[in-house]
Every structure is written in C-alpha cells, then in structure tokens.
Amino acid sequence: KGKGWGKAWGIQNLFGKGFGGDFGKGKGKGKRRTDPEKTAWIGGLPENEASVERNKALMEHMKQAGECKFVKIGTSGTGSAGFTSAEEVQTAIATLNGSVFQGVAIQVDVWTKKEAEA
C-alpha cells in the first residue's frame, strides 16, 4: 500500500513541476516572469480597491520615471511595477517614493527588500 501511494505522488509532483517549469521557461526567464532588478515594489495604496483602471492609472503615474511595462497591485494595497532597466527602477524610487497618486502618498522601493528581510 505504501509504495503505491508513493509512486502516485511522485508522478503527480513530477508532472505538476515539470510541466509548469517547462512552460515558464519557454515563455520567459526562469521561474519568475518579473526580473527583480527591473521591478519596483509599490505600497501605501488603499486595500481592497484593486482594479484594472487603478493599475492603468498608476502605470501612467510610474511612467514619469521611465518606460513602465506593467503595474500589478493586489487587494493588500501593495504590488509591483516593471521597468525596462534597473536604472529606471532607481529613478522611480528616487522620484516617485512619497509621491501622491489618487490622493494617497505611495511608497516605491526595491523589489528584493521584502525577501531579504523575511
């Protein structure tokens, strides 16, 4: 009995990881689609107000710092903004951290900071 279950799990895990991993690699770089060096962390936005419209408006706001490719803000009021270069991320942090967006002062910081602290 024990061996049977072990094999079933092994196949399921392999299939899930293998299929997902290959798919990700085919489309982008490695596991994550976002490159931490070119991604800025954004915080300070109101919770539970996530919307496509807000993300689009925030993307326009972030374009003051450079070529902003995407903005993803979740219901927690935090998220990320992707730029075309690491320099643009630095510019965004320098110029947009503390800037006012839709009446709220937003925080812009390096993407990797959260992971390093955890």
CSV table of N, CA, C and O in Angstrom, one decimal:
chain,number,residue,atom,x,y,z
A,1,LYS,N,0.8,-1.2,0.0
A,1,LYS,CA,0.0,0.0,0.0
A,1,LYS,C,0.9,1.3,0.0
A,1,LYS,O,0.6,2.2,-0.7
A,2,GLY,N,1.8,1.3,0.8
A,2,GLY,CA,2.7,2.5,1.0
A,2,GLY,C,3.4,2.8,-0.3
A,2,GLY,O,3.4,4.0,-0.7
A,3,LYS,N,3.9,1.8,-1.0
A,3,LYS,CA,4.6,2.0,-2.3
A,3,LYS,C,3.7,2.6,-3.3
A,3,LYS,O,4.0,3.5,-4.1
A,4,GLY,N,2.5,2.1,-3.4
A,4,GLY,CA,1.5,2.6,-4.4
A,4,GLY,C,1.3,4.1,-4.3
A,4,GLY,O,1.4,4.8,-5.2
A,5,TRP,N,1.0,4.5,-3.1
A,5,TRP,CA,0.8,5.9,-2.8
A,5,TRP,C,2.0,6.8,-3.2
A,5,TRP,O,1.9,7.8,-3.8
A,6,GLY,N,3.2,6.3,-2.8
A,6,GLY,CA,4.4,7.0,-3.1
A,6,GLY,C,4.6,7.2,-4.5
A,6,GLY,O,4.9,8.3,-5.0
A,7,LYS,N,4.4,6.2,-5.3
A,7,LYS,CA,4.5,6.4,-6.8
A,7,LYS,C,3.5,7.4,-7.3
A,7,LYS,O,3.8,8.2,-8.2
A,8,ALA,N,2.3,7.3,-6.9
A,8,ALA,CA,1.2,8.2,-7.4
A,8,ALA,C,1.7,9.6,-7.1
A,8,ALA,O,1.6,10.5,-8.0
A,9,TRP,N,2.1,9.9,-5.9
A,9,TRP,CA,2.6,11.2,-5.6
A,9,TRP,C,3.7,11.7,-6.4
A,9,TRP,O,3.8,12.8,-6.9
A,10,GLY,N,4.7,10.8,-6.6
A,10,GLY,CA,5.9,11.1,-7.4
A,10,GLY,C,5.5,11.5,-8.8
A,10,GLY,O,5.9,12.5,-9.3
A,11,ILE,N,4.6,10.8,-9.4
A,11,ILE,CA,4.2,11.1,-10.8
A,11,ILE,C,3.4,12.4,-10.8
A,11,ILE,O,3.7,13.3,-11.6
A,12,GLN,N,2.6,12.6,-9.9
A,12,GLN,CA,1.8,13.9,-9.8
A,12,GLN,C,2.7,15.1,-9.6
A,12,GLN,O,2.6,16.1,-10.3
A,13,ASN,N,3.7,14.9,-8.7
A,13,ASN,CA,4.6,16.0,-8.4
A,13,ASN,C,5.5,16.3,-9.7
A,13,ASN,O,5.7,17.4,-10.1
A,14,LEU,N,6.0,15.3,-10.3
A,14,LEU,CA,6.8,15.4,-11.5
A,14,LEU,C,6.0,16.1,-12.6
A,14,LEU,O,6.5,17.1,-13.2
A,15,PHE,N,4.8,15.6,-12.8
A,15,PHE,CA,4.0,16.2,-13.9
A,15,PHE,C,3.7,17.7,-13.6
A,15,PHE,O,3.9,18.5,-14.4
A,16,GLY,N,3.3,18.0,-12.4
A,16,GLY,CA,3.0,19.4,-12.0
A,16,GLY,C,4.2,20.3,-12.1
A,16,GLY,O,4.1,21.3,-12.8
A,17,LYS,N,5.3,19.9,-11.5
A,17,LYS,CA,6.5,20.7,-11.6
A,17,LYS,C,7.1,20.8,-13.0
A,17,LYS,O,7.4,21.8,-13.4
A,18,GLY,N,7.2,19.6,-13.6
A,18,GLY,CA,7.9,19.5,-14.9
A,18,GLY,C,7.1,20.3,-15.9
A,18,GLY,O,7.7,21.2,-16.6
A,19,PHE,N,5.8,20.1,-15.9
A,19,PHE,CA,5.0,20.8,-16.9
A,19,PHE,C,5.0,22.3,-16.7
A,19,PHE,O,5.3,23.1,-17.6
A,20,GLY,N,4.8,22.7,-15.5
A,20,GLY,CA,4.7,24.1,-15.1
A,20,GLY,C,6.1,24.8,-15.4
A,20,GLY,O,6.2,25.8,-15.9
A,21,GLY,N,7.2,24.1,-15.0
A,21,GLY,CA,8.5,24.6,-15.1
A,21,GLY,C,8.9,24.8,-16.6
A,21,GLY,O,9.3,25.9,-16.9
A,22,ASP,N,8.6,23.8,-17.4
A,22,ASP,CA,9.0,23.9,-18.8
A,22,ASP,C,8.2,25.1,-19.4
A,22,ASP,O,8.7,25.8,-20.2
A,23,PHE,N,6.9,25.1,-19.1
A,23,PHE,CA,6.0,26.2,-19.6
A,23,PHE,C,6.6,27.5,-19.3
A,23,PHE,O,6.7,28.4,-20.2
A,24,GLY,N,7.0,27.7,-18.1
A,24,GLY,CA,7.5,29.0,-17.6
A,24,GLY,C,8.8,29.4,-18.4
A,24,GLY,O,9.0,30.5,-18.8
A,25,LYS,N,9.7,28.4,-18.5
A,25,LYS,CA,11.0,28.7,-19.2
A,25,LYS,C,10.8,29.0,-20.6
A,25,LYS,O,11.5,29.8,-21.1
A,26,GLY,N,9.8,28.4,-21.3
A,26,GLY,CA,9.6,28.6,-22.7
A,26,GLY,C,9.1,30.1,-22.9
A,26,GLY,O,9.5,30.7,-23.9
A,27,LYS,N,8.3,30.6,-22.0
A,27,LYS,CA,7.8,31.9,-22.2
A,27,LYS,C,8.7,33.1,-21.7
A,27,LYS,O,8.8,34.1,-22.3
A,28,GLY,N,9.4,32.8,-20.6
A,28,GLY,CA,10.2,33.9,-20.0
A,28,GLY,C,11.5,33.4,-19.4
A,28,GLY,O,12.0,32.3,-19.8
A,29,LYS,N,12.1,34.1,-18.5
A,29,LYS,CA,13.3,33.8,-17.9
A,29,LYS,C,13.1,33.0,-16.6
A,29,LYS,O,12.5,33.6,-15.7
A,30,GLY,N,13.5,31.8,-16.5
A,30,GLY,CA,13.4,31.1,-15.2
A,30,GLY,C,12.0,30.9,-14.7
A,30,GLY,O,11.0,30.9,-15.4
A,31,LYS,N,11.9,30.9,-13.4
A,31,LYS,CA,10.6,30.7,-12.7
A,31,LYS,C,9.7,31.9,-12.7
A,31,LYS,O,8.5,31.8,-13.0
A,32,ARG,N,10.3,33.0,-12.4
A,32,ARG,CA,9.6,34.3,-12.3
A,32,ARG,C,9.6,35.0,-13.6
A,32,ARG,O,10.6,35.1,-14.3
A,33,ARG,N,8.4,35.6,-14.0
A,33,ARG,CA,8.4,36.4,-15.2
A,33,ARG,C,9.0,37.8,-14.9
A,33,ARG,O,9.4,38.4,-15.8
A,34,THR,N,8.9,38.2,-13.7
A,34,THR,CA,9.4,39.5,-13.3
A,34,THR,C,10.9,39.4,-12.9
A,34,THR,O,11.3,38.6,-12.2
A,35,ASP,N,11.7,40.3,-13.5
A,35,ASP,CA,13.1,40.4,-13.2
A,35,ASP,C,13.2,41.3,-12.0
A,35,ASP,O,12.9,42.5,-12.1
A,36,PRO,N,13.7,40.8,-10.8
A,36,PRO,CA,13.8,41.7,-9.6
A,36,PRO,C,14.5,43.0,-9.8
A,36,PRO,O,14.2,44.0,-9.2
A,37,GLU,N,15.6,42.9,-10.6
A,37,GLU,CA,16.4,44.1,-10.9
A,37,GLU,C,15.6,45.2,-11.6
A,37,GLU,O,15.9,46.4,-11.5
A,38,LYS,N,14.6,44.8,-12.4
A,38,LYS,CA,13.8,45.8,-13.2
A,38,LYS,C,12.4,46.0,-12.6
A,38,LYS,O,11.5,46.5,-13.3
A,39,THR,N,12.2,45.5,-11.4
A,39,THR,CA,10.9,45.6,-10.8
A,39,THR,C,11.0,46.5,-9.5
A,39,THR,O,11.9,46.3,-8.7
A,40,ALA,N,10.0,47.4,-9.4
A,40,ALA,CA,9.9,48.2,-8.1
A,40,ALA,C,8.8,47.7,-7.3
A,40,ALA,O,7.7,47.3,-7.8
A,41,TRP,N,8.9,47.8,-6.0
A,41,TRP,CA,7.8,47.4,-5.1
A,41,TRP,C,7.0,48.7,-4.8
A,41,TRP,O,7.6,49.8,-4.7
A,42,ILE,N,5.7,48.5,-4.8
A,42,ILE,CA,4.9,49.7,-4.5
A,42,ILE,C,4.0,49.4,-3.4
A,42,ILE,O,3.4,48.3,-3.3
A,43,GLY,N,3.8,50.3,-2.5
A,43,GLY,CA,3.0,50.1,-1.3
A,43,GLY,C,2.3,51.4,-0.9
A,43,GLY,O,2.5,52.5,-1.6
A,44,GLY,N,1.4,51.4,0.1
A,44,GLY,CA,0.7,52.5,0.6
A,44,GLY,C,-0.6,52.8,-0.1
A,44,GLY,O,-1.3,53.8,0.3
A,45,LEU,N,-1.0,51.9,-1.0
A,45,LEU,CA,-2.3,52.1,-1.6
A,45,LEU,C,-3.5,51.6,-0.8
A,45,LEU,O,-3.2,50.7,0.0
A,46,PRO,N,-4.7,52.1,-0.9
A,46,PRO,CA,-5.8,51.6,-0.1
A,46,PRO,C,-6.0,50.1,-0.4
A,46,PRO,O,-5.9,49.7,-1.5
A,47,GLU,N,-6.4,49.4,0.7
A,47,GLU,CA,-6.6,47.9,0.5
A,47,GLU,C,-8.0,47.7,-0.1
A,47,GLU,O,-8.9,48.6,0.0
A,48,ASN,N,-8.2,46.6,-0.7
A,48,ASN,CA,-9.4,46.1,-1.4
A,48,ASN,C,-10.0,47.1,-2.4
A,48,ASN,O,-11.2,47.2,-2.6
A,49,GLU,N,-9.1,47.8,-3.0
A,49,GLU,CA,-9.6,48.7,-4.1
A,49,GLU,C,-8.8,48.4,-5.4
A,49,GLU,O,-8.7,49.3,-6.3
A,50,ALA,N,-8.3,47.2,-5.5
A,50,ALA,CA,-7.6,46.8,-6.7
A,50,ALA,C,-8.6,46.9,-7.9
A,50,ALA,O,-9.7,46.4,-7.8
A,51,SER,N,-8.1,47.4,-9.0
A,51,SER,CA,-8.9,47.4,-10.2
A,51,SER,C,-8.0,47.6,-11.4
A,51,SER,O,-6.9,48.1,-11.3
A,52,VAL,N,-8.4,47.2,-12.6
A,52,VAL,CA,-7.7,47.4,-13.8
A,52,VAL,C,-7.5,48.9,-14.1
A,52,VAL,O,-6.4,49.3,-14.5
A,53,GLU,N,-8.5,49.6,-13.8
A,53,GLU,CA,-8.4,51.1,-14.0
A,53,GLU,C,-7.3,51.7,-13.2
A,53,GLU,O,-6.6,52.5,-13.6
A,54,ARG,N,-7.3,51.3,-11.9
A,54,ARG,CA,-6.3,51.9,-11.0
A,54,ARG,C,-4.9,51.5,-11.4
A,54,ARG,O,-4.0,52.3,-11.4
A,55,ASN,N,-4.7,50.2,-11.8
A,55,ASN,CA,-3.4,49.8,-12.3
A,55,ASN,C,-3.0,50.6,-13.5
A,55,ASN,O,-1.8,50.9,-13.6
A,56,LYS,N,-3.9,50.8,-14.4
A,56,LYS,CA,-3.6,51.6,-15.7
A,56,LYS,C,-3.2,53.0,-15.3
A,56,LYS,O,-2.2,53.6,-15.8
A,57,ALA,N,-3.9,53.6,-14.4
A,57,ALA,CA,-3.6,55.0,-14.0
A,57,ALA,C,-2.3,55.0,-13.3
A,57,ALA,O,-1.5,56.0,-13.5
A,58,LEU,N,-2.0,54.0,-12.4
A,58,LEU,CA,-0.8,54.0,-11.7
A,58,LEU,C,0.4,53.8,-12.7
A,58,LEU,O,1.5,54.4,-12.5
A,59,MET,N,0.2,53.0,-13.7
A,59,MET,CA,1.2,52.8,-14.7
A,59,MET,C,1.6,54.1,-15.4
A,59,MET,O,2.8,54.4,-15.6
A,60,GLU,N,0.6,54.9,-15.7
A,60,GLU,CA,0.8,56.2,-16.3
A,60,GLU,C,1.6,57.1,-15.3
A,60,GLU,O,2.6,57.8,-15.7
A,61,HIS,N,1.3,57.0,-14.0
A,61,HIS,CA,2.0,57.8,-13.0
A,61,HIS,C,3.5,57.3,-12.9
A,61,HIS,O,4.4,58.1,-12.8
A,62,MET,N,3.7,56.0,-13.0
A,62,MET,CA,5.0,55.4,-12.9
A,62,MET,C,5.9,55.8,-14.1
A,62,MET,O,7.1,55.8,-14.0
A,63,LYS,N,5.2,56.1,-15.2
A,63,LYS,CA,6.0,56.4,-16.5
A,63,LYS,C,6.7,57.7,-16.4
A,63,LYS,O,7.5,58.0,-17.2
A,64,GLN,N,6.5,58.5,-15.3
A,64,GLN,CA,7.3,59.7,-15.1
A,64,GLN,C,8.8,59.3,-14.9
A,64,GLN,O,9.6,60.1,-15.1
A,65,ALA,N,9.0,58.1,-14.4
A,65,ALA,CA,10.4,57.7,-14.1
A,65,ALA,C,11.0,56.9,-15.2
A,65,ALA,O,12.2,56.8,-15.2
A,66,GLY,N,10.3,56.5,-16.2
A,66,GLY,CA,10.9,55.7,-17.3
A,66,GLY,C,9.8,54.9,-18.0
A,66,GLY,O,8.6,55.0,-17.8
A,67,GLU,N,10.3,53.9,-18.8
A,67,GLU,CA,9.4,53.0,-19.5
A,67,GLU,C,8.8,52.0,-18.6
A,67,GLU,O,9.4,50.9,-18.4
A,68,CYS,N,7.6,52.2,-18.1
A,68,CYS,CA,6.9,51.3,-17.2
A,68,CYS,C,6.2,50.3,-18.0
A,68,CYS,O,5.3,50.7,-18.8
A,69,LYS,N,6.5,49.0,-17.9
A,69,LYS,CA,5.9,48.0,-18.7
A,69,LYS,C,4.6,47.4,-18.1
A,69,LYS,O,3.7,47.1,-18.8
A,70,PHE,N,4.6,47.3,-16.8
A,70,PHE,CA,3.4,46.8,-16.2
A,70,PHE,C,3.3,47.2,-14.7
A,70,PHE,O,4.3,47.6,-14.1
A,71,VAL,N,2.1,47.2,-14.2
A,71,VAL,CA,1.8,47.5,-12.8
A,71,VAL,C,0.8,46.5,-12.3
A,71,VAL,O,-0.2,46.2,-12.9
A,72,LYS,N,1.2,45.8,-11.2
A,72,LYS,CA,0.3,44.8,-10.6
A,72,LYS,C,0.1,45.2,-9.1
A,72,LYS,O,1.1,45.0,-8.4
A,73,ILE,N,-1.1,45.6,-8.8
A,73,ILE,CA,-1.3,45.9,-7.4
A,73,ILE,C,-2.5,45.0,-6.9
A,73,ILE,O,-3.5,44.9,-7.5
A,74,GLY,N,-2.2,44.3,-5.8
A,74,GLY,CA,-3.2,43.4,-5.3
A,74,GLY,C,-4.1,44.1,-4.3
A,74,GLY,O,-4.1,45.3,-4.1
A,75,THR,N,-5.0,43.3,-3.7
A,75,THR,CA,-6.0,43.8,-2.8
A,75,THR,C,-5.4,44.3,-1.5
A,75,THR,O,-6.0,45.0,-0.7
A,76,SER,N,-4.1,43.9,-1.2
A,76,SER,CA,-3.4,44.3,0.0
A,76,SER,C,-3.0,45.7,-0.1
A,76,SER,O,-2.5,46.3,0.9
A,77,GLY,N,-3.0,46.3,-1.3
A,77,GLY,CA,-2.6,47.7,-1.4
A,77,GLY,C,-1.1,47.8,-1.8
A,77,GLY,O,-0.5,48.8,-1.8
A,78,THR,N,-0.5,46.6,-2.0
A,78,THR,CA,0.9,46.6,-2.4
A,78,THR,C,1.0,45.8,-3.7
A,78,THR,O,0.2,45.0,-4.0
A,79,GLY,N,2.1,46.0,-4.4
A,79,GLY,CA,2.3,45.3,-5.7
A,79,GLY,C,3.7,45.6,-6.3
A,79,GLY,O,4.6,46.0,-5.6
A,80,SER,N,3.7,45.6,-7.6
A,80,SER,CA,5.0,45.8,-8.3
A,80,SER,C,4.8,46.6,-9.6
A,80,SER,O,3.7,46.6,-10.1
A,81,ALA,N,5.8,47.2,-10.0
A,81,ALA,CA,5.9,47.9,-11.3
A,81,ALA,C,7.1,47.4,-12.0
A,81,ALA,O,8.2,47.4,-11.5
A,82,GLY,N,7.0,47.0,-13.3
A,82,GLY,CA,8.1,46.6,-14.1
A,82,GLY,C,8.6,47.6,-15.0
A,82,GLY,O,7.8,48.3,-15.7
A,83,PHE,N,9.9,47.8,-15.1
A,83,PHE,CA,10.5,48.8,-16.0
A,83,PHE,C,11.4,48.0,-16.9
A,83,PHE,O,11.7,46.9,-16.8
A,84,THR,N,11.9,48.8,-17.9
A,84,THR,CA,12.8,48.1,-18.9
A,84,THR,C,14.3,48.1,-18.5
A,84,THR,O,15.0,47.3,-19.0
A,85,SER,N,14.6,48.8,-17.4
A,85,SER,CA,16.0,48.7,-16.9
A,85,SER,C,16.1,49.0,-15.4
A,85,SER,O,15.2,49.5,-14.8
A,86,ALA,N,17.2,48.5,-14.8
A,86,ALA,CA,17.4,48.7,-13.4
A,86,ALA,C,17.6,50.2,-13.1
A,86,ALA,O,17.2,50.6,-12.0
A,87,GLU,N,18.1,51.0,-14.0
A,87,GLU,CA,18.3,52.4,-13.8
A,87,GLU,C,16.9,53.1,-13.6
A,87,GLU,O,16.8,54.0,-12.8
A,88,GLU,N,16.0,52.6,-14.4
A,88,GLU,CA,14.6,53.2,-14.3
A,88,GLU,C,14.0,52.9,-13.0
A,88,GLU,O,13.2,53.8,-12.4
A,89,VAL,N,14.3,51.8,-12.4
A,89,VAL,CA,13.7,51.4,-11.1
A,89,VAL,C,14.3,52.4,-10.1
A,89,VAL,O,13.6,52.9,-9.2
A,90,GLN,N,15.6,52.6,-10.2
A,90,GLN,CA,16.3,53.6,-9.3
A,90,GLN,C,15.7,55.0,-9.4
A,90,GLN,O,15.5,55.6,-8.4
A,91,THR,N,15.4,55.4,-10.6
A,91,THR,CA,14.8,56.7,-10.9
A,91,THR,C,13.4,56.7,-10.3
A,91,THR,O,13.0,57.7,-9.6
A,92,ALA,N,12.7,55.6,-10.4
A,92,ALA,CA,11.3,55.6,-9.9
A,92,ALA,C,11.3,55.7,-8.4
A,92,ALA,O,10.5,56.4,-7.8
A,93,ILE,N,12.3,55.0,-7.7
A,93,ILE,CA,12.4,55.1,-6.3
A,93,ILE,C,12.7,56.5,-5.8
A,93,ILE,O,12.1,57.0,-4.9
A,94,ALA,N,13.7,57.1,-6.5
A,94,ALA,CA,14.2,58.4,-6.2
A,94,ALA,C,13.1,59.5,-6.4
A,94,ALA,O,12.9,60.4,-5.6
A,95,THR,N,12.3,59.4,-7.5
A,95,THR,CA,11.4,60.4,-7.8
A,95,THR,C,9.9,60.2,-7.4
A,95,THR,O,9.2,61.1,-7.1
A,96,LEU,N,9.5,58.9,-7.3
A,96,LEU,CA,8.1,58.6,-7.0
A,96,LEU,C,7.8,58.1,-5.6
A,96,LEU,O,6.7,58.0,-5.2
A,97,ASN,N,8.9,57.8,-4.8
A,97,ASN,CA,8.6,57.4,-3.5
A,97,ASN,C,8.1,58.6,-2.7
A,97,ASN,O,8.7,59.6,-2.7
A,98,GLY,N,6.9,58.4,-2.1
A,98,GLY,CA,6.3,59.6,-1.4
A,98,GLY,C,5.4,60.4,-2.3
A,98,GLY,O,4.8,61.4,-1.8
A,99,SER,N,5.4,60.1,-3.6
A,99,SER,CA,4.6,60.9,-4.5
A,99,SER,C,3.1,60.6,-4.2
A,99,SER,O,2.7,59.6,-3.7
A,100,VAL,N,2.2,61.6,-4.6
A,100,VAL,CA,0.8,61.4,-4.4
A,100,VAL,C,0.1,60.9,-5.6
A,100,VAL,O,0.2,61.4,-6.7
A,101,PHE,N,-0.6,59.8,-5.4
A,101,PHE,CA,-1.3,59.1,-6.5
A,101,PHE,C,-2.8,58.9,-6.0
A,101,PHE,O,-3.0,58.3,-5.0
A,102,GLN,N,-3.7,59.5,-6.7
A,102,GLN,CA,-5.1,59.5,-6.4
A,102,GLN,C,-5.3,59.8,-4.9
A,102,GLN,O,-6.1,59.2,-4.2
A,103,GLY,N,-4.6,60.9,-4.5
A,103,GLY,CA,-4.8,61.4,-3.1
A,103,GLY,C,-4.1,60.6,-2.0
A,103,GLY,O,-4.3,60.9,-0.8
A,104,VAL,N,-3.3,59.6,-2.4
A,104,VAL,CA,-2.6,58.8,-1.4
A,104,VAL,C,-1.1,58.9,-1.7
A,104,VAL,O,-0.6,58.8,-2.8
A,105,ALA,N,-0.3,59.1,-0.6
A,105,ALA,CA,1.2,59.1,-0.8
A,105,ALA,C,1.6,57.6,-0.9
A,105,ALA,O,1.3,56.8,-0.1
A,106,ILE,N,2.3,57.3,-2.1
A,106,ILE,CA,2.7,55.9,-2.3
A,106,ILE,C,4.1,55.7,-1.9
A,106,ILE,O,4.9,56.6,-1.9
A,107,GLN,N,4.4,54.4,-1.7
A,107,GLN,CA,5.8,54.0,-1.4
A,107,GLN,C,6.4,53.3,-2.6
A,107,GLN,O,5.7,52.4,-3.1
A,108,VAL,N,7.6,53.6,-3.0
A,108,VAL,CA,8.2,52.9,-4.1
A,108,VAL,C,9.6,52.5,-3.5
A,108,VAL,O,10.4,53.3,-3.0
A,109,ASP,N,9.9,51.2,-3.7
A,109,ASP,CA,11.2,50.7,-3.1
A,109,ASP,C,11.7,49.6,-4.0
A,109,ASP,O,11.0,49.2,-4.9
A,110,VAL,N,12.8,49.0,-3.6
A,110,VAL,CA,13.4,47.9,-4.4
A,110,VAL,C,12.6,46.7,-4.1
A,110,VAL,O,12.1,46.5,-3.1
A,111,TRP,N,12.4,45.9,-5.2
A,111,TRP,CA,11.6,44.7,-5.1
A,111,TRP,C,12.2,43.6,-4.2
A,111,TRP,O,11.5,43.0,-3.5
A,112,THR,N,13.5,43.5,-4.1
A,112,THR,CA,14.1,42.4,-3.3
A,112,THR,C,14.2,42.7,-1.8
A,112,THR,O,14.4,41.8,-1.1
A,113,LYS,N,13.9,43.9,-1.4
A,113,LYS,CA,14.0,44.2,0.0
A,113,LYS,C,13.1,43.3,0.9
A,113,LYS,O,13.5,42.8,1.9
A,114,LYS,N,11.9,43.1,0.5
A,114,LYS,CA,10.9,42.3,1.3
A,114,LYS,C,11.5,40.9,1.5
A,114,LYS,O,11.4,40.3,2.6
A,115,GLU,N,12.0,40.3,0.4
A,115,GLU,CA,12.5,38.9,0.5
A,115,GLU,C,13.8,38.8,1.5
A,115,GLU,O,13.9,37.9,2.2
A,116,ALA,N,14.6,39.8,1.4
A,116,ALA,CA,15.8,39.9,2.2
A,116,ALA,C,15.5,40.0,3.7
A,116,ALA,O,16.2,39.4,4.5
A,117,GLU,N,14.4,40.7,4.0
A,117,GLU,CA,14.1,40.9,5.4
A,117,GLU,C,13.4,39.6,6.0
A,117,GLU,O,13.5,39.3,7.1
A,118,ALA,N,12.7,38.9,5.2
A,118,ALA,CA,11.9,37.7,5.6
A,118,ALA,C,12.8,36.6,6.1
A,118,ALA,O,13.9,36.5,5.7
